[in-house]
mmCIF file of C-alpha atoms in Angstrom:
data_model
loop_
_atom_site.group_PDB
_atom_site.id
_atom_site.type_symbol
_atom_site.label_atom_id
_atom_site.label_comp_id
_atom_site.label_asym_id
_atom_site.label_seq_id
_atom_site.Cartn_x
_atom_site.Cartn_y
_atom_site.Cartn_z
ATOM 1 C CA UNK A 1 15.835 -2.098 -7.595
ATOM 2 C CA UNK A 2 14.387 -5.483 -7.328
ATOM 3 C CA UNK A 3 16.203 -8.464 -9.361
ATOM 4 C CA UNK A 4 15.109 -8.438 -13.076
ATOM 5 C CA UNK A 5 15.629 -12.578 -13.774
ATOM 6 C CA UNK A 6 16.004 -11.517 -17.828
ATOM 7 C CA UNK A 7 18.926 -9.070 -17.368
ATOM 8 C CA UNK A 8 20.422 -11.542 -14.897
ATOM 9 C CA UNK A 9 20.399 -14.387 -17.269
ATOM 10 C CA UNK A 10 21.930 -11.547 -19.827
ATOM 11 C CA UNK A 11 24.660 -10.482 -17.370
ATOM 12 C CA UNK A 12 25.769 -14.447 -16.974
ATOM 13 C CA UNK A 13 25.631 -14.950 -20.813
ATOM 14 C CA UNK A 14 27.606 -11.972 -21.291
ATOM 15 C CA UNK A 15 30.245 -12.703 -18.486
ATOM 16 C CA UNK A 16 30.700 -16.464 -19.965
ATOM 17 C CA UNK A 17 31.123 -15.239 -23.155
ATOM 18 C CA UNK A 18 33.569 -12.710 -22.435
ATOM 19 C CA UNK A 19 35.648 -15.424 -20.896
ATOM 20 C CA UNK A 20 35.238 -17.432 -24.022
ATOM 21 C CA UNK A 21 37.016 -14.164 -26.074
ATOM 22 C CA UNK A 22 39.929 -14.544 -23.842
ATOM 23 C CA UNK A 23 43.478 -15.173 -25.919
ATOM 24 C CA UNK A 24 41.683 -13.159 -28.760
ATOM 25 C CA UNK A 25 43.572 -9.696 -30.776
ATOM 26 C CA UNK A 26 41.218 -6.957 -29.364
ATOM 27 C CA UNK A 27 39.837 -6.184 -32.781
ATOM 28 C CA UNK A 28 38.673 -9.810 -33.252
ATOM 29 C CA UNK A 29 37.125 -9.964 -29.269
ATOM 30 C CA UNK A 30 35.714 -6.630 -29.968
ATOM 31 C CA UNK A 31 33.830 -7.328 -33.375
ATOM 32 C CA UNK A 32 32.528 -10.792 -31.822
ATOM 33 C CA UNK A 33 31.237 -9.371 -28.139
ATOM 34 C CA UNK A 34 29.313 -6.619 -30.789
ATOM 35 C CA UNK A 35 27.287 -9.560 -32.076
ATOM 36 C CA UNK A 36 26.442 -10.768 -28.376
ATOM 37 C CA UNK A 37 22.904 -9.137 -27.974
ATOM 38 C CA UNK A 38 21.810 -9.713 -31.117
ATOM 39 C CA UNK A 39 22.792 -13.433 -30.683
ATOM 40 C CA UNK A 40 21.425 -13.495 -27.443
ATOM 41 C CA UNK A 41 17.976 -12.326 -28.656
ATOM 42 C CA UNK A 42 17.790 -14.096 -31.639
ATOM 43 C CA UNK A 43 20.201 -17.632 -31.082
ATOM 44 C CA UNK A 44 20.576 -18.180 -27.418
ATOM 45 C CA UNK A 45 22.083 -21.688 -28.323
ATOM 46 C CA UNK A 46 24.507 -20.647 -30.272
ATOM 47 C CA UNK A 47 25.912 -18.810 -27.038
ATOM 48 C CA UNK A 48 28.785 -20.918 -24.950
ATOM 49 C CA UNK A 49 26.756 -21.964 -21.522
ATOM 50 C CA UNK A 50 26.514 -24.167 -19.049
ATOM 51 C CA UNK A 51 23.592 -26.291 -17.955
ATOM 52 C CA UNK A 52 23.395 -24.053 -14.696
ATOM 53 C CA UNK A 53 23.127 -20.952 -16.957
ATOM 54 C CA UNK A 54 20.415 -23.012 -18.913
ATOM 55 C CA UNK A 55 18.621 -23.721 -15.980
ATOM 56 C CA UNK A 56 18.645 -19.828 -14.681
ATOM 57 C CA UNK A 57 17.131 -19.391 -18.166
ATOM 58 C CA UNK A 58 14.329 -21.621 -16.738
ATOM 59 C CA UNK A 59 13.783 -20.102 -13.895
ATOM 60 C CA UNK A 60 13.427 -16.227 -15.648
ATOM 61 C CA UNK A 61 10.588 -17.824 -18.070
ATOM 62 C CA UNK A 62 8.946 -19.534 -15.295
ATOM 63 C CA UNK A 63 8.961 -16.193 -13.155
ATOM 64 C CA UNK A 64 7.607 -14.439 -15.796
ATOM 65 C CA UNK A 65 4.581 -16.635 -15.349
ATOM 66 C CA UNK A 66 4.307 -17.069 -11.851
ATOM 67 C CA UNK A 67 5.139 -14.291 -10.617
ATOM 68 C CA UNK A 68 4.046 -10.878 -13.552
ATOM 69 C CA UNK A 69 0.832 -12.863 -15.136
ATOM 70 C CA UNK A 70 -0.340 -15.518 -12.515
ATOM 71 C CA UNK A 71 -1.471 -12.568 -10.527
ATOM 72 C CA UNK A 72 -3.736 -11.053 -13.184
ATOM 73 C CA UNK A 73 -5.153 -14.411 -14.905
ATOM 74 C CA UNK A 74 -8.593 -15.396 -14.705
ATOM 75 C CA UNK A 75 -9.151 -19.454 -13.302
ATOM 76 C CA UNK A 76 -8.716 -20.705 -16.935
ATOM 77 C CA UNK A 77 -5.402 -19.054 -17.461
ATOM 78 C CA UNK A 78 -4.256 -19.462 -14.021
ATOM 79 C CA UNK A 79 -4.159 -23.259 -14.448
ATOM 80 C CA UNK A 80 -2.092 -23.277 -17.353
ATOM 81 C CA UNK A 81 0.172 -21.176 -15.915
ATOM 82 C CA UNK A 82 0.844 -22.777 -12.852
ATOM 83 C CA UNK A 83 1.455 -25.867 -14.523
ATOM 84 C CA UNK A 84 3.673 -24.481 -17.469
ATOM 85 C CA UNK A 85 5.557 -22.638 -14.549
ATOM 86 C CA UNK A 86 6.022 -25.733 -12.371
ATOM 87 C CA UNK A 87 7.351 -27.516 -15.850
ATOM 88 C CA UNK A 88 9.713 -24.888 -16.488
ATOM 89 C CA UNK A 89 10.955 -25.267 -12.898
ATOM 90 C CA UNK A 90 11.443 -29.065 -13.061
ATOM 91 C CA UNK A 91 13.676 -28.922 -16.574
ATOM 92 C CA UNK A 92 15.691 -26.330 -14.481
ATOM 93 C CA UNK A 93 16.085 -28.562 -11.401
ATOM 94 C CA UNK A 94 16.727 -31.674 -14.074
ATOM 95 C CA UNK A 95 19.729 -29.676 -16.038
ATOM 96 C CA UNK A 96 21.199 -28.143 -12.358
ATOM 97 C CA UNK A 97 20.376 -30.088 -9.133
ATOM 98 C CA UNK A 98 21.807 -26.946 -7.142
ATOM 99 C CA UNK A 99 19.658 -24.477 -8.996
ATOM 100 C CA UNK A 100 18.472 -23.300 -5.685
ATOM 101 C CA UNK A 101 16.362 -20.522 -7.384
ATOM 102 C CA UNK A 102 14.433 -23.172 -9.104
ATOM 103 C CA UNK A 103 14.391 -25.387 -6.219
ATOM 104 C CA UNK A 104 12.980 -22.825 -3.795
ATOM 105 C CA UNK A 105 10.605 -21.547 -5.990
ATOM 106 C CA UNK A 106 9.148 -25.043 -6.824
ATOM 107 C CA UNK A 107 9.456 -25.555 -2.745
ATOM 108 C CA UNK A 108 7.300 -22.343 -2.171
ATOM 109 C CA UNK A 109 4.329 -23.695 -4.629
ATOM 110 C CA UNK A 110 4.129 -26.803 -2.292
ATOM 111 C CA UNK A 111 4.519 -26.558 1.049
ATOM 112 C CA UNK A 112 1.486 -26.558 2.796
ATOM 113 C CA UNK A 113 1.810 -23.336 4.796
ATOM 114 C CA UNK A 114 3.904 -20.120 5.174
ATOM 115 C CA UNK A 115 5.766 -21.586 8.786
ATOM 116 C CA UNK A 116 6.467 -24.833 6.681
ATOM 117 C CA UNK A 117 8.061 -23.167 3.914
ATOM 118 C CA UNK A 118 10.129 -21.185 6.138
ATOM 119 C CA UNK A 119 11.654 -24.221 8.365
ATOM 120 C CA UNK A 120 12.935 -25.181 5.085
ATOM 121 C CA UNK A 121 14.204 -22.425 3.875
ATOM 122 C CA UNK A 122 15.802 -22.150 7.241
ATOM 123 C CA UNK A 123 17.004 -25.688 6.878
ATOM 124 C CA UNK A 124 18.137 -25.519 3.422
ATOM 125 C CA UNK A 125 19.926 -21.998 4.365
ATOM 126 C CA UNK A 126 23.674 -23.185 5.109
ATOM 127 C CA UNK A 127 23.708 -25.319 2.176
ATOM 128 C CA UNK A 128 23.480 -22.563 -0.139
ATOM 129 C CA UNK A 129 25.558 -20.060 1.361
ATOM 130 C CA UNK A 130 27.889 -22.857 0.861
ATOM 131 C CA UNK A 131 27.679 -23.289 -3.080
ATOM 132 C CA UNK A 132 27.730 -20.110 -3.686
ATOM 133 C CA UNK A 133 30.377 -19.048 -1.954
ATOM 134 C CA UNK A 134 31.776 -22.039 -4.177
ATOM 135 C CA UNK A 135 30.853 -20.655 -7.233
ATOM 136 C CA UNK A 136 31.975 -17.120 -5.999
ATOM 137 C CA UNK A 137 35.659 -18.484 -5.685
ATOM 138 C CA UNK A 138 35.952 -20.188 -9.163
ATOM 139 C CA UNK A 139 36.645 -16.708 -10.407
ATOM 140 C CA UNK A 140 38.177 -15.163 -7.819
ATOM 141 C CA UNK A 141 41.346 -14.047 -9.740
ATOM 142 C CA UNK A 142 39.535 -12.753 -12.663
ATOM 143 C CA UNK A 143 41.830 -11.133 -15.161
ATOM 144 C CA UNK A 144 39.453 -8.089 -15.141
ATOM 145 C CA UNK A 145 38.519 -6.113 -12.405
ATOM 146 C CA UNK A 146 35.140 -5.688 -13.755
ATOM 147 C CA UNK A 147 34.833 -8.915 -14.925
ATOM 148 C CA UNK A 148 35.474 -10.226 -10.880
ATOM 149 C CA UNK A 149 33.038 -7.792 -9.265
ATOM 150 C CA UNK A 150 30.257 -8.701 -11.846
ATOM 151 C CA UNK A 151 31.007 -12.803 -10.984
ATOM 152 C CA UNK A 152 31.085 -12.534 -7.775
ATOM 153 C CA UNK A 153 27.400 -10.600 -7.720
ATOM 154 C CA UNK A 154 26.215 -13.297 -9.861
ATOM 155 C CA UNK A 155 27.667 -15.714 -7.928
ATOM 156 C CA UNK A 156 25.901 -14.660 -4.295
ATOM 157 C CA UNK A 157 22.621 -13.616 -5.675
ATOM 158 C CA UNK A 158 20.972 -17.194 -5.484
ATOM 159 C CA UNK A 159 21.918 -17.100 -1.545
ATOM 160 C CA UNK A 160 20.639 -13.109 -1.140
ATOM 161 C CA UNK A 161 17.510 -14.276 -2.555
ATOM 162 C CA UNK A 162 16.981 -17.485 -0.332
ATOM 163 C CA UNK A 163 17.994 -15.104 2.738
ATOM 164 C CA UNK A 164 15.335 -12.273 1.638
ATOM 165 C CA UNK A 165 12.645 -14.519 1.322
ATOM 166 C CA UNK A 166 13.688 -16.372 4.673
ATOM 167 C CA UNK A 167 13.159 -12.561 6.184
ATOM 168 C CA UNK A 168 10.070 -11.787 4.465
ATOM 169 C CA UNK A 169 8.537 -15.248 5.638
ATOM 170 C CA UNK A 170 9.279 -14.566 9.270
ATOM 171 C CA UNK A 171 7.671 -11.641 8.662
ATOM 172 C CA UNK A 172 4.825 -13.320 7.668
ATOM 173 C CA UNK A 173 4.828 -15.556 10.549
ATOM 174 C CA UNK A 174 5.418 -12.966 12.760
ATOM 175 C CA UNK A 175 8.839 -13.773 13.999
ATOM 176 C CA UNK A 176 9.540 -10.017 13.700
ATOM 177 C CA UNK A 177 13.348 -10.261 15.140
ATOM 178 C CA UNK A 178 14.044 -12.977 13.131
ATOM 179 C CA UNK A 179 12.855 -11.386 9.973
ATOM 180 C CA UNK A 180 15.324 -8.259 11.615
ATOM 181 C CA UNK A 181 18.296 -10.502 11.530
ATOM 182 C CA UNK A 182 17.858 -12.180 8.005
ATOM 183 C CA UNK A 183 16.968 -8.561 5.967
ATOM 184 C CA UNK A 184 20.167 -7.320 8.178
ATOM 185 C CA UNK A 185 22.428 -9.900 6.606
ATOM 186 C CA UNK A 186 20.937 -9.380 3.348
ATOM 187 C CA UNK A 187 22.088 -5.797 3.621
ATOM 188 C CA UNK A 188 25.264 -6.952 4.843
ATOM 189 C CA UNK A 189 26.184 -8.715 1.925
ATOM 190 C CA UNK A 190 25.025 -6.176 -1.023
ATOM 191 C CA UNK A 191 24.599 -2.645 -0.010
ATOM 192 C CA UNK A 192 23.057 -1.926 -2.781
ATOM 193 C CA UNK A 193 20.120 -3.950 -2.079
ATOM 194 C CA UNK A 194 19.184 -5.243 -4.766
ATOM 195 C CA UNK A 195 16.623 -7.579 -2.696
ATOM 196 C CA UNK A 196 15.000 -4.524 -1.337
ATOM 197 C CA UNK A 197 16.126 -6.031 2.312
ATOM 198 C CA UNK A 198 15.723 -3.206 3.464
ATOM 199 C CA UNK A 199 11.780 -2.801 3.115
ATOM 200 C CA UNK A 200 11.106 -5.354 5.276
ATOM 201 C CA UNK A 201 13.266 -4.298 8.341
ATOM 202 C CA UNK A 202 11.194 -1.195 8.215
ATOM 203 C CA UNK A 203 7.840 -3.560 8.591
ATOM 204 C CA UNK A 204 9.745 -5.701 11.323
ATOM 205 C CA UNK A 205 10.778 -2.688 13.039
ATOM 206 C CA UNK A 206 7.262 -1.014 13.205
ATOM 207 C CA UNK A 207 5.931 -3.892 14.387
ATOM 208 C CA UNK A 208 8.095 -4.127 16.993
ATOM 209 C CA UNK A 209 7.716 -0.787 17.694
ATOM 210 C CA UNK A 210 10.923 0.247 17.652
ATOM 211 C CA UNK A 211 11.466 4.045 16.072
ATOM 212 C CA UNK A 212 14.660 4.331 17.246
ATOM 213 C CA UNK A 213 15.793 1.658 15.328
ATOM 214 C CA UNK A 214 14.158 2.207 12.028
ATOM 215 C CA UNK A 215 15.636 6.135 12.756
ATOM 216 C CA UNK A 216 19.109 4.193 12.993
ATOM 217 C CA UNK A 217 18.515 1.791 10.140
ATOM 218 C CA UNK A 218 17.351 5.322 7.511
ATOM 219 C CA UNK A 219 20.742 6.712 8.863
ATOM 220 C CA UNK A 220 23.003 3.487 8.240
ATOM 221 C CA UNK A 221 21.530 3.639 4.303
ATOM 222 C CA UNK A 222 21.923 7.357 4.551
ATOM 223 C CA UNK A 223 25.547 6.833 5.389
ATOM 224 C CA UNK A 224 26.136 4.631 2.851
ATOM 225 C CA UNK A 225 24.782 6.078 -0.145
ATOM 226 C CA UNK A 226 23.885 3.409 -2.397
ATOM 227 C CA UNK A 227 20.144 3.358 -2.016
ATOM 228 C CA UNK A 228 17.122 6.138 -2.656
ATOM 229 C CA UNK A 229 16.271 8.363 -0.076
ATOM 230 C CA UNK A 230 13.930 6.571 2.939
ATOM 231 C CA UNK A 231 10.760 8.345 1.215
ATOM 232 C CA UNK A 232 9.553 4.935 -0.902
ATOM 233 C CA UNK A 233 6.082 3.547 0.687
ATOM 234 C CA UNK A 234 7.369 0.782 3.140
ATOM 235 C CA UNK A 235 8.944 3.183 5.171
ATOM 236 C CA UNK A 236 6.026 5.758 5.019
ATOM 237 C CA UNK A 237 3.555 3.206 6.010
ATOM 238 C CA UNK A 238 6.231 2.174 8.974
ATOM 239 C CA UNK A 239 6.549 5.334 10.479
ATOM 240 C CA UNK A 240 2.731 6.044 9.807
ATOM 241 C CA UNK A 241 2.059 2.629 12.003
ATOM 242 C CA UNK A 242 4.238 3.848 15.009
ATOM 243 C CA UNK A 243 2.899 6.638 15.268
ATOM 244 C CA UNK A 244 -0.828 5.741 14.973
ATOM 245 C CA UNK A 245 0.524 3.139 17.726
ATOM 246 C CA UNK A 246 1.525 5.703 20.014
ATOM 247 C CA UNK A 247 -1.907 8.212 19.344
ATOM 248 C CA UNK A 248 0.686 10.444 17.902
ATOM 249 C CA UNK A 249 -2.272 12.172 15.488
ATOM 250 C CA UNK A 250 -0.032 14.690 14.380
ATOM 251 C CA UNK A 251 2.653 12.459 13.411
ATOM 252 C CA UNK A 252 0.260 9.878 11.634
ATOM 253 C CA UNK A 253 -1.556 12.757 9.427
ATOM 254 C CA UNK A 254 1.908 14.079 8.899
ATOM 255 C CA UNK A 255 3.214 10.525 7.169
ATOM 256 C CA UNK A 256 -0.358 10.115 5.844
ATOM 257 C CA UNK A 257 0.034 13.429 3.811
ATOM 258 C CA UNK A 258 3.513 12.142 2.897
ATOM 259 C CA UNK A 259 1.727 8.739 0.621
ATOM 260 C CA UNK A 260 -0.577 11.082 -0.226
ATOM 261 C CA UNK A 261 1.099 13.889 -2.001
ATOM 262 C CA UNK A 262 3.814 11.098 -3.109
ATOM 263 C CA UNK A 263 2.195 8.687 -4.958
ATOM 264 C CA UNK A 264 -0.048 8.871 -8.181
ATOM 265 C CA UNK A 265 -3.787 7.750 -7.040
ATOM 266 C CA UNK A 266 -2.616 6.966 -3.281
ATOM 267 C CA UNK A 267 -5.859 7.754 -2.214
ATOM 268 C CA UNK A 268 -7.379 4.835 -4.372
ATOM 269 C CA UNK A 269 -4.848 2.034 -3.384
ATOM 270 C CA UNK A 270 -5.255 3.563 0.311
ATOM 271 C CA UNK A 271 -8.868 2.843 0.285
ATOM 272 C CA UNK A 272 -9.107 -0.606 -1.869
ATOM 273 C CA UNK A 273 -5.906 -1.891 0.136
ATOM 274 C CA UNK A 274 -5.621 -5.036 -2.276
ATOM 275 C CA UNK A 275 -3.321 -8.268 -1.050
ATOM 276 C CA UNK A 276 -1.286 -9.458 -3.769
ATOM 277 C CA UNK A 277 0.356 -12.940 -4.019
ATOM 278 C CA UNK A 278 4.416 -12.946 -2.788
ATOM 279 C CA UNK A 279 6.923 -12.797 -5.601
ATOM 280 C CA UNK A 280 8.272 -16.484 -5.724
ATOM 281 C CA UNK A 281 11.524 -15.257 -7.556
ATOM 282 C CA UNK A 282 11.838 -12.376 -5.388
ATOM 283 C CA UNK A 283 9.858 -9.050 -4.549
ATOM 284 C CA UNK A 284 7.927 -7.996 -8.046
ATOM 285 C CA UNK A 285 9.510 -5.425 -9.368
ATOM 286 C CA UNK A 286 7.707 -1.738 -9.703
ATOM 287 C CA UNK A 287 8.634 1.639 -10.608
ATOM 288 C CA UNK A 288 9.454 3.559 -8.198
ATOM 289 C CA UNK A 289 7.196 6.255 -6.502
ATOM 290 C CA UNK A 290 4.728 4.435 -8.730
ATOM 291 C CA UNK A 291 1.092 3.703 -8.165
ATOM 292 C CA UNK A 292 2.166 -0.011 -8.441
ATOM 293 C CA UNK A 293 5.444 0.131 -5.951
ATOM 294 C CA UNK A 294 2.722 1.876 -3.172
ATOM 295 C CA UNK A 295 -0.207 -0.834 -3.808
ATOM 296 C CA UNK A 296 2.825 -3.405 -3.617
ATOM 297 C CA UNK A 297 3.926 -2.106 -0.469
ATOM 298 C CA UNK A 298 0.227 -1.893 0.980
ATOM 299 C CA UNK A 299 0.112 -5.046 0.579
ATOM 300 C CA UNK A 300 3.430 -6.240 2.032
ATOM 301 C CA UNK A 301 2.388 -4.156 4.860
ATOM 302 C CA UNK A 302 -0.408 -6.090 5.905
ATOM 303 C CA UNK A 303 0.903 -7.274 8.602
ATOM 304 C CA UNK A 304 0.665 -3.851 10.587
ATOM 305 C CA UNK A 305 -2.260 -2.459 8.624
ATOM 306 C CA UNK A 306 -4.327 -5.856 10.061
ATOM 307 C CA UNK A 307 -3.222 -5.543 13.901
ATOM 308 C CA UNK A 308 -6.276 -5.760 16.108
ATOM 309 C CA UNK A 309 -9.694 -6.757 15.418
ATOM 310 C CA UNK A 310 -12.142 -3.565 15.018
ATOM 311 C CA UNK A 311 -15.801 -4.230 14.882
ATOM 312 C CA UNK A 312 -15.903 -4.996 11.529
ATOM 313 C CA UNK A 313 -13.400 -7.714 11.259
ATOM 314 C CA UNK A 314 -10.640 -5.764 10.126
ATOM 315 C CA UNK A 315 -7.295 -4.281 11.387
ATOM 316 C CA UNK A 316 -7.274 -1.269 13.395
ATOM 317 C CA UNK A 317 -5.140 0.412 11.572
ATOM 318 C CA UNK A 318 -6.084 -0.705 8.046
ATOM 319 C CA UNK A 319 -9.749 0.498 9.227
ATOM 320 C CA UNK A 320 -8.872 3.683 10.224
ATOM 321 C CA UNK A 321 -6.823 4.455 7.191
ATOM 322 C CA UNK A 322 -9.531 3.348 4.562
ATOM 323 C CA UNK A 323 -12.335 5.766 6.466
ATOM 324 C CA UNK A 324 -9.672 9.066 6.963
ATOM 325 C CA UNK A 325 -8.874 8.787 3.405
ATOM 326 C CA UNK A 326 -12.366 8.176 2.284
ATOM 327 C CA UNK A 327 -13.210 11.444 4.374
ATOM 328 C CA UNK A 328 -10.234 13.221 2.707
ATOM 329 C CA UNK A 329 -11.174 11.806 -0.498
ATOM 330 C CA UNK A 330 -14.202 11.403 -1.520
ATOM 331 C CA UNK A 331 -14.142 11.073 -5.339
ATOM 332 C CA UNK A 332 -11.563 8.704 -4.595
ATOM 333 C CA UNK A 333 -13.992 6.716 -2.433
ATOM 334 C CA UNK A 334 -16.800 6.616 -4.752
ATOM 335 C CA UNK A 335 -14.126 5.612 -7.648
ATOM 336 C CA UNK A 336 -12.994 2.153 -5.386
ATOM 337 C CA UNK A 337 -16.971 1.717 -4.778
ATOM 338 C CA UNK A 338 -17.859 1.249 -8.860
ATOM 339 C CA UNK A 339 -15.044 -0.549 -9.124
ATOM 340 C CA UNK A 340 -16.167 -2.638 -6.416
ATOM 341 C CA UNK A 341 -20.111 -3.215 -8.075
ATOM 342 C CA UNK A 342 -18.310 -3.488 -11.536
ATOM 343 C CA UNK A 343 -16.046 -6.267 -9.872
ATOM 344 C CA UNK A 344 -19.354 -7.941 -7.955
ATOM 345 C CA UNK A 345 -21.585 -7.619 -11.343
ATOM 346 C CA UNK A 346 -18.844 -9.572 -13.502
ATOM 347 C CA UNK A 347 -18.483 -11.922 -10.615
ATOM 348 C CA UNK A 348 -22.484 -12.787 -10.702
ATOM 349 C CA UNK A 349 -22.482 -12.531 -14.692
#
């Protein structure tokens, strides 16, 4: 469910030019919003929009770079990137000042480290509630039911965003209750959860060992309704952690079997346990029970998979994992290793 920057920049089009069809005979505002997407594909400009929609426009090209292709570019084509990605960024921040998208994104290619970036965001955090919650009450009284509910989503999503990646960041950094709190009041505000808030209170809550809070937090989304069953890979690999935590061997070969039988080539992504790059806009967005949403949430998940120091350097956990599954697997193991001397013979090539 993570936030798709192109149909968000359609969805704020669209609502503007609705308002612009206002005072129109319904046959005339219908024929005209039927032309919408195809002006919207092919003339953007011709759309009515402001420089703050402009600027979101911006921001979902530049994320598009930074965030889907950066991660797969060789050096060459990860310079250009980068710096058509930072331009992109700056026009945005030039047309809106408060384009806090653009401005934390930008932020997040500078700072010097994950705890700096965070302070700010923390910082920065009460400013943006602020304008949004602005921007939310410009429309308040919306003629249309529909029209209201769809403004004020727009309107908050800048601020859900800054507060998600405040909560993955503490995560990070290891300020585990912290990163509680923030994915808590992401929830709060869109039980949907569209920021996928809810992923990283299941990390925070395995670290901090707490089961009986990630039981409560699987029967608060229960309750409500509005999200997929607690089966995706974050909370797998949670309860998987606890229980390898608390030598529950059972319990761990029980959630193991889970992301096994799941998830297309789990065994693979199990094994190679790649570390991708954080979203900048906000968490990438994957299919889900897809081979990519699992090696995504491997990833994320690094910070449990890496506790302790075995003899080899790595995590305990993340150690143990790769040799079960290896030992469960072994085609899959000797797939990851030619990868691995393909990967090592381009490298010296």
């Amino acid at each position: 469910m993570a936030y798709d920057p192109q149909r968000e920049d359609y969805q704020r089009l669209g609502l503007r030019f609705a308002h612009s069809l206002d005072g129109m005979d319904t046959r005339q505002a219908t024929r005209s919003f039927a032309a919408f997407g195809r002006r919207f594909a092919q003339d953007r400009d011709s759309l009515p929009q402001s420089d703050a929609d402009r600027a979101f426009h911006l921001v979902a090209m530049a994320t598009k770079l930074i965030d889907y292709q950066l991660p797969f570019a060789d050096d060459d084509q990860a310079k250009k990137l980068i710096e058509s990605g930072h331009k992109l960024l700056d026009e945005a921040i030039a047309l809106d000042p408060q384009c806090y998208d653009a401005i934390r994104m930008k932020v997040a290619s500078e700072a010097p480290s994950f705890e700096s970036f965070l302070d700010y965001l923390n910082d920065l955090a009460d400013e943006v509630r602020t304008h949004c919650e602005e921007q939310l009450a410009e429309h308040a009284d919306d003629s249309t039911k529909e029209r209201a509910h769809l403004h004020a989503d727009l309107a908050m999503r800048p601020y859900v965003r800054w507060l998600s990646t405040q909560a993955e960041h503490a995560l990070i950094c290891g300020r585990n209750k912290e990163a509680l709190r923030l994915a808590f009041a992401c929830l709060d505000l869109d039980r949907h959860d569209v920021a996928d808030a809810r992923f990283t209170a299941a990390l925070a809550l395995a670290k901090l060992e707490d089961e009986a809070g990630l039981d409560e937090l699987e029967g608060r989304l229960k309750a409500w309704g509005t999200v997929r069953p607690a089966n995706d890979p974050w909370f797998l690999i949670a309860r998987l952690c606890l229980c390898f935590k608390s030598f529950d061997r059972l319990g761990t070969q029980h959630w193991l079997k889970e992301l096994l039988d799941t998830f297309p080539r789990a065994a693979e992504a199990l094994i190679r346990q790649i570390e991708l790059p954080v979203g900048v806009f906000a968490r990438l967005a994957t299919v889900p029970y897809s081979e990519d949403e699992l090696i995504l949430a491997i990833s994320e998940a690094t910070v449990l998979l890496q506790e302790g120091v075995d003899p080899m350097g790595r995590g305990t956990i993340s150690t143990w994992l790769s040799e079960e599954v290896s030992q469960q697997h072994p085609e899959a193991m000797l797939t990851v290793m030619a990868e691995q001397r393909n990967e090592q013979g381009r490298k010296g090539a």
